[in-house]
C-alpha cells in the first residue's frame, strides 16, 4: 500500500533519530528531501542507499505532482527536510494538504524539532505556548508583527538566523520592553550548544559581547506578558478609546463599547470616566 511518511531527522546531533525513522528511510522506495547533498550525509552515516530526489520551496508544485503520481503507482515515499520536523518552517504543507485530498495514507514519524527542544529547556512556562517561526526580515514589518504579539500571554517561540539575531533582539526590547524574560537557545544538540536565560536587555548586551555569541542557529523563547500586566494594558487602551468616543457619543455608550472591546470591568471604567468628565 502506498504511504507518504513525514520523517523527522536530527537538528544537529546525528544520533537524534528514532529507530523507526531509520527503518522507514531504509525501506521506502524514495526519499524526497530539501537538499539532496545534505540528506545524503545522514543517509551515508547510517548506510542507507534509498534513492533521493529534491522537494524544496522552489520546485514544490512540480515535486508535489511527482510524489502524488509515484504514490498512485503504489510506491512508498518518505519526506524529510534538512533538519528537524518537515513542515515546521520547512516545505511540505502543499504536499500534505493535497495528499489528504487524494485519500492516500499519511504516516508521521516523530522526532527532533528545534522549537520544542528549546521550549523544553527554556525554563519558561511550557503549558501554553505559540510558535511564530521566523519574524519578517525587514525591521518595520518585524516591529509591526511584534506589536500584534505584545499582549500575548502565552510563551512565544521564534526562529532566527545568525545575521539577524542582534537586530531581532533589539526590536524585541523596543516592542516588548527591556524586562521581559527570555531564553536564547543556540546550536541545540551541537558542540557549542548554549542556553542563555535572562531579560531582553541583558540578552542584547550578551550578544554584543562577542562575535561568537551571534554564530550558529537560534531559537528565541520569550515569556508571555504576565496576566496582571495585560489587564493593566487593556485598561489603558479602554480609557484611551473612551476619551475618543465621548467626543461624539454619550458617556455610558462610550464606556460600554470600550469595556466590551478590551474586556475590562464596565463599572471601573465608568467610575474613571466620571472623574474624566468632572
Ligand atoms: N524544521 C526545523 C525544525 O523542526 O525545527 C526547522 C527548520 S528552519 C528552516 C531552521 C531554523 O530552525 C534555524 O534557523 C533555527 O532558527 C532553528 N534551528 C534548527 N536547528 C537548530 C539548532 N540545532 N539549534 C537552534 N536552532 C535551530
CSV table of C-alpha atoms and ligand atoms in Angstrom, one decimal:
chain,number,residue,atom,x,y,z
A,1,UNK,CA,0.0,0.0,0.0
A,2,UNK,CA,1.4,3.5,-0.9
A,3,UNK,CA,2.2,5.6,2.1
A,4,UNK,CA,3.7,9.1,2.5
A,5,UNK,CA,5.9,9.1,5.6
A,6,UNK,CA,6.7,12.5,7.2
A,7,UNK,CA,10.0,11.7,8.8
A,8,UNK,CA,11.8,14.0,11.4
A,9,UNK,CA,15.6,14.0,11.2
A,10,UNK,CA,18.2,15.4,13.7
A,11,UNK,CA,18.7,19.1,14.2
A,12,UNK,CA,22.5,18.7,14.8
A,13,UNK,CA,23.5,15.5,16.6
A,14,UNK,CA,23.1,12.6,14.2
A,15,UNK,CA,22.2,10.3,17.0
A,16,UNK,CA,18.9,12.1,17.5
A,17,UNK,CA,16.9,10.0,15.1
A,18,UNK,CA,14.5,7.2,16.0
A,19,UNK,CA,15.0,3.5,15.2
A,20,UNK,CA,11.6,3.6,13.4
A,21,UNK,CA,12.7,6.6,11.3
A,22,UNK,CA,15.8,4.8,10.2
A,23,UNK,CA,13.7,1.7,9.4
A,24,UNK,CA,11.4,3.8,7.2
A,25,UNK,CA,14.2,5.6,5.4
A,26,UNK,CA,15.8,2.2,4.6
A,27,UNK,CA,12.6,0.5,3.3
A,28,UNK,CA,10.7,3.2,1.3
A,29,UNK,CA,11.1,3.4,-2.5
A,30,UNK,CA,12.2,7.0,-2.5
A,31,UNK,CA,13.1,9.8,-0.1
A,32,UNK,CA,12.0,13.4,-1.0
A,33,UNK,CA,14.3,15.9,0.6
A,34,UNK,CA,15.1,19.6,0.6
A,35,UNK,CA,18.8,19.4,-0.3
A,36,UNK,CA,19.9,16.0,-1.6
A,37,UNK,CA,23.5,16.6,-0.6
A,38,UNK,CA,22.6,17.5,2.9
A,39,UNK,CA,20.3,14.5,3.4
A,40,UNK,CA,22.9,12.2,1.8
A,41,UNK,CA,25.3,12.9,4.7
A,42,UNK,CA,22.7,11.5,7.1
A,43,UNK,CA,21.9,8.5,4.9
A,44,UNK,CA,25.6,7.7,4.4
A,45,UNK,CA,26.2,7.9,8.1
A,46,UNK,CA,23.6,5.2,8.6
A,47,UNK,CA,24.5,3.1,5.5
A,48,UNK,CA,21.1,3.9,3.8
A,49,UNK,CA,21.1,3.6,0.0
A,50,UNK,CA,17.5,4.6,-0.8
A,51,UNK,CA,17.2,6.8,-3.9
A,52,UNK,CA,16.6,10.5,-3.2
A,53,UNK,CA,15.1,13.4,-5.1
A,54,UNK,CA,14.6,17.0,-4.3
A,55,UNK,CA,11.5,18.6,-2.8
A,56,UNK,CA,12.0,22.3,-1.9
A,57,UNK,CA,10.2,25.6,-1.9
A,58,UNK,CA,11.3,26.4,-5.5
A,59,UNK,CA,10.0,23.2,-7.0
A,60,UNK,CA,7.2,22.5,-4.6
A,61,UNK,CA,4.4,22.4,-7.1
A,62,UNK,CA,6.2,20.2,-9.6
A,63,UNK,CA,7.6,17.8,-7.0
A,64,UNK,CA,4.2,17.5,-5.3
A,65,UNK,CA,2.7,16.3,-8.6
A,66,UNK,CA,5.6,13.9,-9.0
A,67,UNK,CA,5.2,12.5,-5.4
A,68,UNK,CA,1.4,12.0,-5.9
A,69,UNK,CA,2.0,10.2,-9.1
A,70,UNK,CA,4.5,7.8,-7.5
A,71,UNK,CA,2.2,7.2,-4.6
A,72,UNK,CA,-0.6,6.4,-7.1
A,73,UNK,CA,1.7,3.8,-8.6
A,74,UNK,CA,1.9,2.2,-5.2
A,75,UNK,CA,5.3,3.5,-4.3
A,76,UNK,CA,6.1,4.5,-0.7
A,77,UNK,CA,7.9,7.8,0.0
A,78,UNK,CA,9.5,9.5,2.9
A,79,UNK,CA,9.5,13.3,3.1
A,80,UNK,CA,12.4,14.8,5.1
A,81,UNK,CA,13.7,18.3,5.5
A,82,UNK,CA,17.3,19.5,6.1
A,83,UNK,CA,16.8,19.3,9.8
A,84,UNK,CA,14.1,18.5,12.3
A,85,UNK,CA,10.4,18.0,11.5
A,86,UNK,CA,9.3,18.7,7.9
A,87,UNK,CA,6.7,21.5,7.5
A,88,UNK,CA,7.8,23.3,10.7
A,89,UNK,CA,9.3,26.4,9.0
A,90,UNK,CA,10.1,24.0,6.2
A,91,UNK,CA,8.4,22.9,2.9
A,92,UNK,CA,5.7,20.2,2.8
A,93,UNK,CA,2.4,21.8,3.6
A,94,UNK,CA,1.2,21.9,0.0
A,95,UNK,CA,2.0,18.2,-0.4
A,96,UNK,CA,0.4,17.1,2.8
A,97,UNK,CA,-2.8,19.1,2.0
A,98,UNK,CA,-3.0,17.5,-1.4
A,99,UNK,CA,-2.4,14.0,-0.1
A,100,UNK,CA,-5.3,14.4,2.3
A,101,UNK,CA,-7.5,15.4,-0.7
A,102,UNK,CA,-6.3,12.3,-2.6
A,103,UNK,CA,-7.2,9.9,0.3
A,104,UNK,CA,-3.6,8.5,0.3
A,105,UNK,CA,-2.3,7.3,3.7
A,106,UNK,CA,0.0,9.7,5.6
A,107,UNK,CA,2.1,8.5,8.5
A,108,UNK,CA,4.1,10.9,10.7
A,109,UNK,CA,7.3,9.7,12.2
A,110,UNK,CA,8.1,12.0,15.1
A,111,UNK,CA,11.5,13.2,16.2
A,112,UNK,CA,13.5,16.4,16.7
A,113,UNK,CA,12.1,19.9,16.4
A,114,UNK,CA,14.2,22.9,17.4
A,115,UNK,CA,11.1,24.8,18.8
A,116,UNK,CA,10.1,22.0,21.1
A,117,UNK,CA,13.7,21.2,22.1
A,118,UNK,CA,14.2,24.8,23.0
A,119,UNK,CA,10.9,25.2,24.9
A,120,UNK,CA,11.7,22.1,27.0
A,121,UNK,CA,14.9,23.6,28.3
A,122,UNK,CA,13.9,27.3,28.4
A,123,UNK,CA,12.7,27.4,32.0
A,124,UNK,CA,9.7,29.4,30.7
A,125,UNK,CA,6.1,28.3,31.1
A,126,UNK,CA,5.5,25.4,28.7
A,127,UNK,CA,1.9,24.6,29.4
A,128,UNK,CA,0.6,27.1,26.8
A,129,UNK,CA,2.8,28.5,24.0
A,130,UNK,CA,2.7,29.8,20.5
A,131,UNK,CA,5.2,29.1,17.7
A,132,UNK,CA,5.8,32.1,15.4
A,133,UNK,CA,8.7,30.7,13.3
A,134,UNK,CA,10.7,33.4,11.6
A,135,UNK,CA,9.7,37.1,12.0
A,136,UNK,CA,9.7,39.3,8.9
A,137,UNK,CA,13.3,40.2,7.7
A,138,UNK,CA,12.6,43.9,7.4
A,139,UNK,CA,12.6,45.9,10.6
A,140,UNK,CA,9.3,47.8,10.1
A,141,UNK,CA,7.4,44.7,9.3
A,142,UNK,CA,9.1,42.9,12.2
A,143,UNK,CA,8.1,45.6,14.6
A,144,UNK,CA,4.5,45.6,13.4
A,145,UNK,CA,4.3,41.8,13.9
A,146,UNK,CA,5.8,42.1,17.4
A,147,UNK,CA,3.3,44.9,18.1
A,148,UNK,CA,0.5,42.4,17.4
A,149,UNK,CA,2.1,39.9,19.8
A,150,UNK,CA,2.9,42.4,22.6
A,151,UNK,CA,-0.1,41.4,24.7
A,152,UNK,CA,0.2,37.7,24.1
A,153,UNK,CA,0.3,35.9,27.5
A,154,UNK,CA,1.5,32.5,26.3
A,155,UNK,CA,5.2,31.8,25.9
A,156,UNK,CA,6.4,32.8,22.4
A,157,UNK,CA,8.8,30.7,20.3
A,158,UNK,CA,10.8,32.3,17.4
A,159,UNK,CA,13.4,31.0,14.9
A,160,UNK,CA,16.2,33.4,13.9
A,161,UNK,CA,19.2,33.4,11.5
A,162,UNK,CA,22.6,34.5,12.8
A,163,UNK,CA,22.9,37.6,10.6
A,164,UNK,CA,19.6,38.9,12.1
A,165,UNK,CA,19.7,37.8,15.7
A,166,UNK,CA,21.1,41.1,17.1
A,167,UNK,CA,18.5,43.4,15.3
A,168,UNK,CA,15.7,41.0,16.1
A,169,UNK,CA,16.5,41.1,19.8
A,170,UNK,CA,16.8,44.9,19.6
A,171,UNK,CA,13.3,45.0,18.2
A,172,UNK,CA,12.0,42.6,21.0
A,173,UNK,CA,13.4,45.1,23.5
A,174,UNK,CA,11.8,48.0,21.7
A,175,UNK,CA,8.3,46.5,21.5
A,176,UNK,CA,8.1,44.1,24.5
A,177,UNK,CA,10.2,46.2,26.9
A,178,UNK,CA,13.6,45.5,28.5
A,179,UNK,CA,12.4,43.5,31.4
A,180,UNK,CA,10.7,40.6,29.6
A,181,UNK,CA,12.2,37.2,30.4
A,182,UNK,CA,13.8,35.3,27.5
A,183,UNK,CA,15.9,32.2,26.8
A,184,UNK,CA,18.2,32.1,23.9
A,185,UNK,CA,18.9,28.6,22.6
A,186,UNK,CA,21.9,28.4,20.3
A,187,UNK,CA,23.2,25.4,18.4
A,188,UNK,CA,21.0,22.9,20.1
A,189,UNK,CA,22.4,19.4,20.3
A,190,UNK,CA,25.7,20.6,18.8
A,191,UNK,CA,29.2,21.2,20.1
A,192,UNK,CA,28.6,24.9,21.0
A,193,UNK,CA,25.1,24.4,22.5
A,194,UNK,CA,24.3,27.4,24.6
A,195,UNK,CA,21.2,28.2,26.7
A,196,UNK,CA,21.2,31.8,27.9
A,197,UNK,CA,18.3,32.8,30.2
A,198,UNK,CA,18.0,36.4,31.1
A,199,UNK,CA,15.9,39.6,30.4
A,200,UNK,CA,15.7,41.0,26.9
A,201,UNK,CA,18.1,43.9,27.9
A,202,UNK,CA,20.7,41.5,29.3
A,203,UNK,CA,20.4,39.4,26.2
A,204,UNK,CA,21.2,42.4,23.9
A,205,UNK,CA,24.3,43.1,26.0
A,206,UNK,CA,25.4,39.4,25.9
A,207,UNK,CA,25.0,39.3,22.1
A,208,UNK,CA,27.2,42.3,21.7
A,209,UNK,CA,29.9,40.9,24.0
A,210,UNK,CA,31.5,38.6,21.4
A,211,UNK,CA,31.0,37.7,17.7
A,212,UNK,CA,30.9,34.1,18.8
A,213,UNK,CA,27.7,34.6,20.6
A,214,UNK,CA,26.0,35.5,17.3
A,215,UNK,CA,27.1,32.4,15.5
A,216,UNK,CA,25.0,29.4,14.7
A,217,UNK,CA,21.3,28.6,14.7
A,218,UNK,CA,18.9,30.2,17.2
A,219,UNK,CA,15.6,29.7,18.8
A,220,UNK,CA,14.4,32.6,20.9
A,221,UNK,CA,11.9,31.7,23.6
A,222,UNK,CA,10.2,34.8,25.1
A,223,UNK,CA,7.9,34.8,28.2
A,224,UNK,CA,4.4,36.0,27.5
A,225,UNK,CA,3.0,39.2,29.1
A,226,UNK,CA,2.1,38.5,32.7
A,227,UNK,CA,-1.8,38.3,33.1
A,228,UNK,CA,-1.9,41.3,35.5
A,229,UNK,CA,0.1,43.5,33.1
A,230,UNK,CA,-2.2,42.5,30.3
A,231,UNK,CA,-5.2,43.7,32.4
A,232,UNK,CA,-3.4,47.0,33.1
A,233,UNK,CA,-2.6,47.5,29.4
A,234,UNK,CA,-6.2,46.7,28.4
A,235,UNK,CA,-7.5,49.3,31.0
A,236,UNK,CA,-5.2,52.0,29.5
A,237,UNK,CA,-6.4,51.1,25.9
A,238,UNK,CA,-10.0,51.2,27.0
A,239,UNK,CA,-9.5,54.6,28.7
A,240,UNK,CA,-7.9,55.9,25.5
A,241,UNK,CA,-10.8,54.8,23.5
A,242,UNK,CA,-13.4,56.3,25.9
A,243,UNK,CA,-11.5,59.7,25.5
A,244,UNK,CA,-12.0,59.5,21.8
A,245,UNK,CA,-15.6,58.2,21.8
A,246,UNK,CA,-17.1,60.7,24.2
A,247,UNK,CA,-16.4,63.4,21.6
A,248,UNK,CA,-19.4,62.0,19.6
A,249,UNK,CA,-21.2,59.6,21.9
A,250,UNK,CA,-22.8,59.7,25.4
A,251,UNK,CA,-20.5,58.7,28.2
A,252,UNK,CA,-22.4,55.5,29.0
A,253,UNK,CA,-22.3,54.2,25.4
A,254,UNK,CA,-18.5,55.1,25.1
A,255,UNK,CA,-17.8,53.1,28.3
A,256,UNK,CA,-19.9,50.2,27.1
A,257,UNK,CA,-18.2,49.9,23.7
A,258,UNK,CA,-14.7,50.3,25.2
A,259,UNK,CA,-15.2,47.9,28.1
A,260,UNK,CA,-16.6,45.2,25.7
A,261,UNK,CA,-13.8,45.7,23.2
A,262,UNK,CA,-11.0,45.4,25.7
A,263,UNK,CA,-12.8,43.1,28.1
A,264,UNK,CA,-12.4,45.2,31.2
A,265,UNK,CA,-14.9,46.0,34.0
A,266,UNK,CA,-17.6,48.3,32.8
A,267,UNK,CA,-18.1,49.6,36.3
A,268,UNK,CA,-14.4,50.5,36.9
A,269,UNK,CA,-14.2,52.2,33.5
A,270,UNK,CA,-17.4,54.1,34.2
A,271,UNK,CA,-16.1,55.4,37.6
A,272,UNK,CA,-12.8,56.5,35.9
A,273,UNK,CA,-14.8,58.2,33.0
A,274,UNK,CA,-16.9,60.1,35.6
A,275,UNK,CA,-13.7,61.7,37.0
A,276,UNK,CA,-12.6,62.5,33.5
A,277,UNK,CA,-15.9,64.2,32.8
A,278,UNK,CA,-15.7,66.2,36.1
B,1,LIG,N1,12.1,22.0,10.6
B,1,LIG,C1,13.0,22.5,11.6
B,1,LIG,C2,12.6,22.1,13.0
B,1,LIG,O1,11.8,21.2,13.1
B,1,LIG,O2,13.0,22.8,14.0
B,1,LIG,C3,13.3,24.0,11.5
B,1,LIG,C4,13.8,24.4,10.1
B,1,LIG,S1,14.0,26.1,9.9
B,1,LIG,C5,14.3,26.2,8.2
B,1,LIG,C6,15.7,26.3,10.5
B,1,LIG,C7,15.7,27.1,11.8
B,1,LIG,O3,15.4,26.3,12.9
B,1,LIG,C8,17.0,27.7,12.2
B,1,LIG,O4,17.2,29.0,11.5
B,1,LIG,C9,16.9,27.9,13.7
B,1,LIG,O5,16.2,29.1,14.0
B,1,LIG,C10,16.1,26.7,14.1
B,1,LIG,N2,17.1,25.6,14.4
B,1,LIG,C11,17.3,24.5,13.6
B,1,LIG,N3,18.2,23.7,14.2
B,1,LIG,C12,18.6,24.3,15.3
B,1,LIG,C13,19.6,24.1,16.3
B,1,LIG,N4,20.3,23.0,16.3
B,1,LIG,N5,19.7,25.0,17.3
B,1,LIG,C14,19.0,26.1,17.4
B,1,LIG,N6,18.1,26.4,16.4
B,1,LIG,C15,17.9,25.5,15.4
